[in-house]
């Protein structure tokens, strides 16, 4: 279980998109998240559902993991447990806030923390143009709290990947982490 986390706008979706082919070559599976975001919203190719549908799916046990953040609900389909049981690597676009609960369920997980300079992050969120300025400010405030908390734990199972530079470099570091090479730290 590989759990990619980082602030909204740090580049998780871009990185997963850019790394899709080399990850598939490595047999690493990715799953489409279920999000209570309107289906037409720009960004991740997530499965958009209503809040009511999300609650129904959650009650039916459709999710291996689920959390609420940024005024939205996020679910990771339970099919990842079949893939993990079959011995496959699974890479999940996760939540820093949900990390303790994720670790309780998947104690051996590898955590990849994507970081980006706060000023660059602000620019990227504004340029992405998906949220209002007020929503962007709320995400920046959440970022300041959560990444520091994860870093402060000095956890050897957490690898930090910086995405302040070109995306191709970040893809290389992601693949190095997954290949178990030391230069990902
Ligand atoms: N290395 C990078 N250099 C320049 N722009 C980037 C880079 N990584 C991501 N972006 C841009 O930053 C914005 C946020 O990235 P996104 O992948 O949506 O982040 P997240 O999924 O973490 O919220 C997008 O507009 C994306 O194109
Ligand atoms: O606990 P946190 O680490 O702050 O994460 C909370 C949520 O925010 C991010 O999603 P977001 O709505 O920003 O979608 P995005 O990843 O596509 O930007 C992240 O992917 C999590 O699902």
PDB file of C-alpha atoms and ligand atoms in Angstrom:
ATOM      1  CA  UNK A   1       0.000   0.000   0.000  1.00  0.00           C
ATOM      2  CA  UNK A   2       1.541   3.271  -1.147  1.00  0.00           C
ATOM      3  CA  UNK A   3      -0.228   6.328   0.223  1.00  0.00           C
ATOM      4  CA  UNK A   4       0.480   9.592  -1.592  1.00  0.00           C
ATOM      5  CA  UNK A   5      -0.388  12.638   0.494  1.00  0.00           C
ATOM      6  CA  UNK A   6       0.248  16.353   0.310  1.00  0.00           C
ATOM      7  CA  UNK A   7      -1.660  19.599   0.282  1.00  0.00           C
ATOM      8  CA  UNK A   8      -4.359  20.364  -2.178  1.00  0.00           C
ATOM      9  CA  UNK A   9      -2.510  21.811  -5.180  1.00  0.00           C
ATOM     10  CA  UNK A  10       0.825  20.140  -4.406  1.00  0.00           C
ATOM     11  CA  UNK A  11       0.463  18.125  -7.610  1.00  0.00           C
ATOM     12  CA  UNK A  12      -0.813  14.689  -6.561  1.00  0.00           C
ATOM     13  CA  UNK A  13      -3.199  14.311  -9.508  1.00  0.00           C
ATOM     14  CA  UNK A  14      -0.642  15.693 -11.987  1.00  0.00           C
ATOM     15  CA  UNK A  15       2.016  13.339 -10.661  1.00  0.00           C
ATOM     16  CA  UNK A  16      -0.243  10.284 -10.799  1.00  0.00           C
ATOM     17  CA  UNK A  17      -1.291  11.188 -14.346  1.00  0.00           C
ATOM     18  CA  UNK A  18       2.286  11.730 -15.484  1.00  0.00           C
ATOM     19  CA  UNK A  19       3.470   8.499 -13.848  1.00  0.00           C
ATOM     20  CA  UNK A  20       0.537   6.377 -15.031  1.00  0.00           C
ATOM     21  CA  UNK A  21       2.417   4.393 -17.713  1.00  0.00           C
ATOM     22  CA  UNK A  22       5.631   3.680 -15.763  1.00  0.00           C
ATOM     23  CA  UNK A  23       3.565   2.728 -12.706  1.00  0.00           C
ATOM     24  CA  UNK A  24       1.497   0.321 -14.800  1.00  0.00           C
ATOM     25  CA  UNK A  25       4.753  -1.144 -16.161  1.00  0.00           C
ATOM     26  CA  UNK A  26       5.728  -1.866 -12.542  1.00  0.00           C
ATOM     27  CA  UNK A  27       2.406  -3.570 -11.877  1.00  0.00           C
ATOM     28  CA  UNK A  28       1.376  -0.781  -9.499  1.00  0.00           C
ATOM     29  CA  UNK A  29      -2.406  -0.303  -9.452  1.00  0.00           C
ATOM     30  CA  UNK A  30      -4.256   2.986  -8.997  1.00  0.00           C
ATOM     31  CA  UNK A  31      -7.918   3.468  -8.275  1.00  0.00           C
ATOM     32  CA  UNK A  32     -10.341   6.241  -9.194  1.00  0.00           C
ATOM     33  CA  UNK A  33     -11.556   8.050  -6.084  1.00  0.00           C
ATOM     34  CA  UNK A  34     -15.212   8.705  -5.365  1.00  0.00           C
ATOM     35  CA  UNK A  35     -15.677  12.378  -4.440  1.00  0.00           C
ATOM     36  CA  UNK A  36     -18.723  14.514  -3.695  1.00  0.00           C
ATOM     37  CA  UNK A  37     -17.509  16.986  -6.293  1.00  0.00           C
ATOM     38  CA  UNK A  38     -19.621  17.767  -9.323  1.00  0.00           C
ATOM     39  CA  UNK A  39     -18.697  15.471 -12.182  1.00  0.00           C
ATOM     40  CA  UNK A  40     -17.955  18.354 -14.511  1.00  0.00           C
ATOM     41  CA  UNK A  41     -15.380  19.932 -12.170  1.00  0.00           C
ATOM     42  CA  UNK A  42     -11.945  20.370 -13.692  1.00  0.00           C
ATOM     43  CA  UNK A  43      -9.215  18.198 -12.254  1.00  0.00           C
ATOM     44  CA  UNK A  44      -8.898  14.614 -11.214  1.00  0.00           C
ATOM     45  CA  UNK A  45     -10.818  12.031 -13.194  1.00  0.00           C
ATOM     46  CA  UNK A  46     -12.709  11.103 -10.036  1.00  0.00           C
ATOM     47  CA  UNK A  47     -16.128   9.546  -9.833  1.00  0.00           C
ATOM     48  CA  UNK A  48     -18.383  12.416  -8.733  1.00  0.00           C
ATOM     49  CA  UNK A  49     -21.425  11.508  -6.631  1.00  0.00           C
ATOM     50  CA  UNK A  50     -23.999  13.346  -4.509  1.00  0.00           C
ATOM     51  CA  UNK A  51     -23.525  13.491  -0.728  1.00  0.00           C
ATOM     52  CA  UNK A  52     -26.538  11.167  -0.350  1.00  0.00           C
ATOM     53  CA  UNK A  53     -25.120   8.603  -2.781  1.00  0.00           C
ATOM     54  CA  UNK A  54     -21.756   8.786  -1.033  1.00  0.00           C
ATOM     55  CA  UNK A  55     -23.400   8.051   2.331  1.00  0.00           C
ATOM     56  CA  UNK A  56     -25.263   5.086   0.810  1.00  0.00           C
ATOM     57  CA  UNK A  57     -22.068   3.700  -0.709  1.00  0.00           C
ATOM     58  CA  UNK A  58     -20.250   4.157   2.595  1.00  0.00           C
ATOM     59  CA  UNK A  59     -23.037   2.363   4.496  1.00  0.00           C
ATOM     60  CA  UNK A  60     -22.892  -0.500   1.968  1.00  0.00           C
ATOM     61  CA  UNK A  61     -19.171  -0.957   2.607  1.00  0.00           C
ATOM     62  CA  UNK A  62     -18.108   0.280  -0.828  1.00  0.00           C
ATOM     63  CA  UNK A  63     -14.976   1.940   0.521  1.00  0.00           C
ATOM     64  CA  UNK A  64     -11.722   0.608   1.922  1.00  0.00           C
ATOM     65  CA  UNK A  65     -11.002   4.135   3.172  1.00  0.00           C
ATOM     66  CA  UNK A  66     -13.063   7.301   3.353  1.00  0.00           C
ATOM     67  CA  UNK A  67     -12.674  10.746   4.834  1.00  0.00           C
ATOM     68  CA  UNK A  68     -14.128  14.243   4.845  1.00  0.00           C
ATOM     69  CA  UNK A  69     -12.020  17.328   4.077  1.00  0.00           C
ATOM     70  CA  UNK A  70     -12.337  20.646   2.280  1.00  0.00           C
ATOM     71  CA  UNK A  71     -16.115  20.409   2.535  1.00  0.00           C
ATOM     72  CA  UNK A  72     -16.069  17.195   0.467  1.00  0.00           C
ATOM     73  CA  UNK A  73     -16.246  13.455   1.117  1.00  0.00           C
ATOM     74  CA  UNK A  74     -13.661  11.141  -0.463  1.00  0.00           C
ATOM     75  CA  UNK A  75     -13.848   7.357  -0.837  1.00  0.00           C
ATOM     76  CA  UNK A  76     -11.304   4.768  -1.953  1.00  0.00           C
ATOM     77  CA  UNK A  77     -13.156   1.816  -3.541  1.00  0.00           C
ATOM     78  CA  UNK A  78     -12.803  -1.432  -1.654  1.00  0.00           C
ATOM     79  CA  UNK A  79     -11.470  -3.266  -4.721  1.00  0.00           C
ATOM     80  CA  UNK A  80      -7.997  -2.150  -3.609  1.00  0.00           C
ATOM     81  CA  UNK A  81      -8.207  -4.795  -0.866  1.00  0.00           C
ATOM     82  CA  UNK A  82      -8.568  -7.517  -3.523  1.00  0.00           C
ATOM     83  CA  UNK A  83      -5.508  -6.173  -5.342  1.00  0.00           C
ATOM     84  CA  UNK A  84      -3.479  -6.006  -2.125  1.00  0.00           C
ATOM     85  CA  UNK A  85      -4.589  -9.520  -1.164  1.00  0.00           C
ATOM     86  CA  UNK A  86      -3.344 -10.681  -4.580  1.00  0.00           C
ATOM     87  CA  UNK A  87       0.068  -9.209  -3.752  1.00  0.00           C
ATOM     88  CA  UNK A  88      -0.168  -6.176  -6.024  1.00  0.00           C
ATOM     89  CA  UNK A  89       1.148  -2.729  -5.140  1.00  0.00           C
ATOM     90  CA  UNK A  90      -1.605  -0.130  -4.878  1.00  0.00           C
ATOM     91  CA  UNK A  91      -1.023   3.619  -4.954  1.00  0.00           C
ATOM     92  CA  UNK A  92      -3.728   5.734  -3.317  1.00  0.00           C
ATOM     93  CA  UNK A  93      -4.232   9.511  -3.490  1.00  0.00           C
ATOM     94  CA  UNK A  94      -4.742  10.003   0.239  1.00  0.00           C
ATOM     95  CA  UNK A  95      -5.291  12.504   3.033  1.00  0.00           C
ATOM     96  CA  UNK A  96      -2.770  13.712   5.613  1.00  0.00           C
ATOM     97  CA  UNK A  97      -5.588  14.116   8.122  1.00  0.00           C
ATOM     98  CA  UNK A  98      -6.654  10.491   7.618  1.00  0.00           C
ATOM     99  CA  UNK A  99      -3.104   9.082   7.843  1.00  0.00           C
ATOM    100  CA  UNK A 100      -3.405   7.686  11.406  1.00  0.00           C
ATOM    101  CA  UNK A 101      -6.595   5.799  10.527  1.00  0.00           C
ATOM    102  CA  UNK A 102      -5.093   4.562   7.252  1.00  0.00           C
ATOM    103  CA  UNK A 103      -2.056   3.274   9.091  1.00  0.00           C
ATOM    104  CA  UNK A 104      -4.225   1.383  11.588  1.00  0.00           C
ATOM    105  CA  UNK A 105      -5.831  -0.444   8.671  1.00  0.00           C
ATOM    106  CA  UNK A 106      -2.620  -0.863   6.605  1.00  0.00           C
ATOM    107  CA  UNK A 107       0.256  -0.982   9.125  1.00  0.00           C
ATOM    108  CA  UNK A 108       2.913  -1.669   6.463  1.00  0.00           C
ATOM    109  CA  UNK A 109       2.055   1.235   4.233  1.00  0.00           C
ATOM    110  CA  UNK A 110       4.669   3.393   2.527  1.00  0.00           C
ATOM    111  CA  UNK A 111       3.808   7.086   2.837  1.00  0.00           C
ATOM    112  CA  UNK A 112       4.914   9.535   0.154  1.00  0.00           C
ATOM    113  CA  UNK A 113       4.512  13.164   1.276  1.00  0.00           C
ATOM    114  CA  UNK A 114       4.467  15.594  -1.634  1.00  0.00           C
ATOM    115  CA  UNK A 115       5.638  19.062  -0.624  1.00  0.00           C
ATOM    116  CA  UNK A 116       5.784  22.381  -2.434  1.00  0.00           C
ATOM    117  CA  UNK A 117       6.842  25.863  -1.341  1.00  0.00           C
ATOM    118  CA  UNK A 118       3.830  27.681   0.105  1.00  0.00           C
ATOM    119  CA  UNK A 119       4.206  30.624  -2.308  1.00  0.00           C
ATOM    120  CA  UNK A 120       4.355  28.270  -5.293  1.00  0.00           C
ATOM    121  CA  UNK A 121       1.374  26.385  -3.884  1.00  0.00           C
ATOM    122  CA  UNK A 122      -0.712  29.554  -3.694  1.00  0.00           C
ATOM    123  CA  UNK A 123       0.180  30.415  -7.310  1.00  0.00           C
ATOM    124  CA  UNK A 124      -0.686  26.918  -8.524  1.00  0.00           C
ATOM    125  CA  UNK A 125      -4.027  26.841  -6.730  1.00  0.00           C
ATOM    126  CA  UNK A 126      -4.941  30.248  -8.146  1.00  0.00           C
ATOM    127  CA  UNK A 127      -3.788  29.237 -11.639  1.00  0.00           C
ATOM    128  CA  UNK A 128      -5.728  25.954 -11.447  1.00  0.00           C
ATOM    129  CA  UNK A 129      -8.831  28.068 -10.875  1.00  0.00           C
ATOM    130  CA  UNK A 130     -10.960  25.226  -9.529  1.00  0.00           C
ATOM    131  CA  UNK A 131     -11.831  26.801  -6.172  1.00  0.00           C
ATOM    132  CA  UNK A 132     -12.841  30.287  -5.035  1.00  0.00           C
ATOM    133  CA  UNK A 133     -10.182  32.492  -3.421  1.00  0.00           C
ATOM    134  CA  UNK A 134     -11.779  31.859   0.005  1.00  0.00           C
ATOM    135  CA  UNK A 135     -11.634  28.090  -0.553  1.00  0.00           C
ATOM    136  CA  UNK A 136      -8.007  28.394  -1.649  1.00  0.00           C
ATOM    137  CA  UNK A 137      -7.133  30.312   1.531  1.00  0.00           C
ATOM    138  CA  UNK A 138      -8.802  27.586   3.615  1.00  0.00           C
ATOM    139  CA  UNK A 139      -6.757  24.928   1.801  1.00  0.00           C
ATOM    140  CA  UNK A 140      -3.527  26.877   2.376  1.00  0.00           C
ATOM    141  CA  UNK A 141      -4.316  27.151   6.096  1.00  0.00           C
ATOM    142  CA  UNK A 142      -5.056  23.422   6.255  1.00  0.00           C
ATOM    143  CA  UNK A 143      -1.766  22.737   4.464  1.00  0.00           C
ATOM    144  CA  UNK A 144       0.291  24.684   6.991  1.00  0.00           C
ATOM    145  CA  UNK A 145      -1.167  22.572   9.820  1.00  0.00           C
ATOM    146  CA  UNK A 146      -1.006  19.123   8.305  1.00  0.00           C
ATOM    147  CA  UNK A 147       2.312  18.819   6.445  1.00  0.00           C
ATOM    148  CA  UNK A 148       4.205  20.191   9.466  1.00  0.00           C
ATOM    149  CA  UNK A 149       2.526  17.618  11.690  1.00  0.00           C
ATOM    150  CA  UNK A 150       3.484  14.749   9.377  1.00  0.00           C
ATOM    151  CA  UNK A 151       7.085  16.015   9.050  1.00  0.00           C
ATOM    152  CA  UNK A 152       7.453  16.586  12.816  1.00  0.00           C
ATOM    153  CA  UNK A 153       6.920  12.885  13.471  1.00  0.00           C
ATOM    154  CA  UNK A 154      10.245  12.038  11.677  1.00  0.00           C
ATOM    155  CA  UNK A 155       8.703   8.765  10.646  1.00  0.00           C
ATOM    156  CA  UNK A 156      11.026   6.524   8.593  1.00  0.00           C
ATOM    157  CA  UNK A 157       7.997   5.166   6.711  1.00  0.00           C
ATOM    158  CA  UNK A 158       7.350   8.680   5.347  1.00  0.00           C
ATOM    159  CA  UNK A 159       9.343   9.712   2.263  1.00  0.00           C
ATOM    160  CA  UNK A 160       9.267  13.358   1.285  1.00  0.00           C
ATOM    161  CA  UNK A 161       9.105  14.237  -2.413  1.00  0.00           C
ATOM    162  CA  UNK A 162       9.324  17.920  -3.323  1.00  0.00           C
ATOM    163  CA  UNK A 163       7.303  19.105  -6.324  1.00  0.00           C
ATOM    164  CA  UNK A 164       8.371  22.751  -6.377  1.00  0.00           C
ATOM    165  CA  UNK A 165      10.376  22.095  -9.561  1.00  0.00           C
ATOM    166  CA  UNK A 166       9.564  20.465 -12.916  1.00  0.00           C
ATOM    167  CA  UNK A 167       7.039  17.642 -12.808  1.00  0.00           C
ATOM    168  CA  UNK A 168       9.358  15.255 -14.740  1.00  0.00           C
ATOM    169  CA  UNK A 169      11.857  15.388 -11.845  1.00  0.00           C
ATOM    170  CA  UNK A 170       9.102  14.606  -9.386  1.00  0.00           C
ATOM    171  CA  UNK A 171       8.018  11.628 -11.507  1.00  0.00           C
ATOM    172  CA  UNK A 172      11.608  10.318 -11.406  1.00  0.00           C
ATOM    173  CA  UNK A 173      11.701  10.635  -7.613  1.00  0.00           C
ATOM    174  CA  UNK A 174       8.334   8.927  -7.228  1.00  0.00           C
ATOM    175  CA  UNK A 175       9.514   5.982  -9.330  1.00  0.00           C
ATOM    176  CA  UNK A 176      12.783   5.830  -7.365  1.00  0.00           C
ATOM    177  CA  UNK A 177      10.776   5.601  -4.134  1.00  0.00           C
ATOM    178  CA  UNK A 178       8.620   2.842  -5.519  1.00  0.00           C
ATOM    179  CA  UNK A 179      11.655   0.990  -6.812  1.00  0.00           C
ATOM    180  CA  UNK A 180      13.030   1.175  -3.264  1.00  0.00           C
ATOM    181  CA  UNK A 181      15.982   3.378  -4.099  1.00  0.00           C
ATOM    182  CA  UNK A 182      17.461   5.673  -1.484  1.00  0.00           C
ATOM    183  CA  UNK A 183      17.502   8.882  -3.548  1.00  0.00           C
ATOM    184  CA  UNK A 184      13.805   9.420  -2.930  1.00  0.00           C
ATOM    185  CA  UNK A 185      14.386  10.743   0.598  1.00  0.00           C
TER     186      UNK A 185
HETATM  187  N1  LIG B   1       5.782  20.455 -11.017  1.00  0.00           N
HETATM  188  C1  LIG B   1       4.812  21.299 -11.409  1.00  0.00           C
HETATM  189  N2  LIG B   1       5.133  22.434 -12.055  1.00  0.00           N
HETATM  190  C2  LIG B   1       4.176  23.318 -12.447  1.00  0.00           C
HETATM  191  N3  LIG B   1       2.856  23.167 -12.224  1.00  0.00           N
HETATM  192  C3  LIG B   1       2.461  22.052 -11.566  1.00  0.00           C
HETATM  193  C4  LIG B   1       3.407  21.055 -11.136  1.00  0.00           C
HETATM  194  N4  LIG B   1       2.718  20.078 -10.517  1.00  0.00           N
HETATM  195  C5  LIG B   1       1.420  20.437 -10.573  1.00  0.00           C
HETATM  196  N5  LIG B   1       1.251  21.617 -11.192  1.00  0.00           N
HETATM  197  C6  LIG B   1      -0.014  22.363 -11.404  1.00  0.00           C
HETATM  198  O1  LIG B   1      -0.486  22.712 -10.105  1.00  0.00           O
HETATM  199  C7  LIG B   1      -1.908  22.630 -10.041  1.00  0.00           C
HETATM  200  C8  LIG B   1      -2.307  21.702  -8.898  1.00  0.00           C
HETATM  201  O2  LIG B   1      -1.916  20.377  -9.228  1.00  0.00           O
HETATM  202  P1  LIG B   1      -2.870  19.136  -8.935  1.00  0.00           P
HETATM  203  O3  LIG B   1      -2.231  17.956  -9.572  1.00  0.00           O
HETATM  204  O4  LIG B   1      -4.269  19.452  -9.285  1.00  0.00           O
HETATM  205  O5  LIG B   1      -2.695  19.055  -7.330  1.00  0.00           O
HETATM  206  P2  LIG B   1      -3.441  18.151  -6.242  1.00  0.00           P
HETATM  207  O6  LIG B   1      -3.965  16.938  -6.949  1.00  0.00           O
HETATM  208  O7  LIG B   1      -2.378  17.794  -5.238  1.00  0.00           O
HETATM  209  O8  LIG B   1      -4.492  19.000  -5.646  1.00  0.00           O
HETATM  210  C9  LIG B   1      -2.394  22.147 -11.400  1.00  0.00           C
HETATM  211  O9  LIG B   1      -2.845  23.239 -12.138  1.00  0.00           O
HETATM  212  C10 LIG B   1      -1.132  21.539 -12.022  1.00  0.00           C
HETATM  213  O10 LIG B   1      -1.132  21.652 -13.427  1.00  0.00           O
HETATM  214  O1  LIG B   2      -5.981  15.793   4.777  1.00  0.00           O
HETATM  215  P1  LIG B   2      -5.417  16.481   3.580  1.00  0.00           P
HETATM  216  O2  LIG B   2      -4.038  16.002   3.254  1.00  0.00           O
HETATM  217  O3  LIG B   2      -5.508  17.960   3.596  1.00  0.00           O
HETATM  218  O4  LIG B   2      -6.267  15.981   2.325  1.00  0.00           O
HETATM  219  C1  LIG B   2      -7.642  16.184   2.272  1.00  0.00           C
HETATM  220  C2  LIG B   2      -8.111  15.980   0.872  1.00  0.00           C
HETATM  221  O5  LIG B   2      -7.664  17.086   0.094  1.00  0.00           O
HETATM  222  C3  LIG B   2      -7.063  16.630  -1.061  1.00  0.00           C
HETATM  223  O6  LIG B   2      -8.049  16.535  -2.040  1.00  0.00           O
HETATM  224  P2  LIG B   2      -8.574  17.789  -2.869  1.00  0.00           P
HETATM  225  O7  LIG B   2      -9.996  18.069  -2.637  1.00  0.00           O
HETATM  226  O8  LIG B   2      -7.698  18.941  -2.660  1.00  0.00           O
HETATM  227  O9  LIG B   2      -8.501  17.244  -4.281  1.00  0.00           O
HETATM  228  P3  LIG B   2      -7.216  17.274  -5.123  1.00  0.00           P
HETATM  229  O10 LIG B   2      -6.279  16.341  -4.410  1.00  0.00           O
HETATM  230  O11 LIG B   2      -7.680  16.759  -6.421  1.00  0.00           O
HETATM  231  O12 LIG B   2      -6.783  18.689  -5.151  1.00  0.00           O
HETATM  232  C4  LIG B   2      -6.533  15.270  -0.718  1.00  0.00           C
HETATM  233  O13 LIG B   2      -6.415  14.508  -1.902  1.00  0.00           O
HETATM  234  C5  LIG B   2      -7.509  14.719   0.247  1.00  0.00           C
HETATM  235  O14 LIG B   2      -8.492  13.948  -0.347  1.00  0.00           O
END
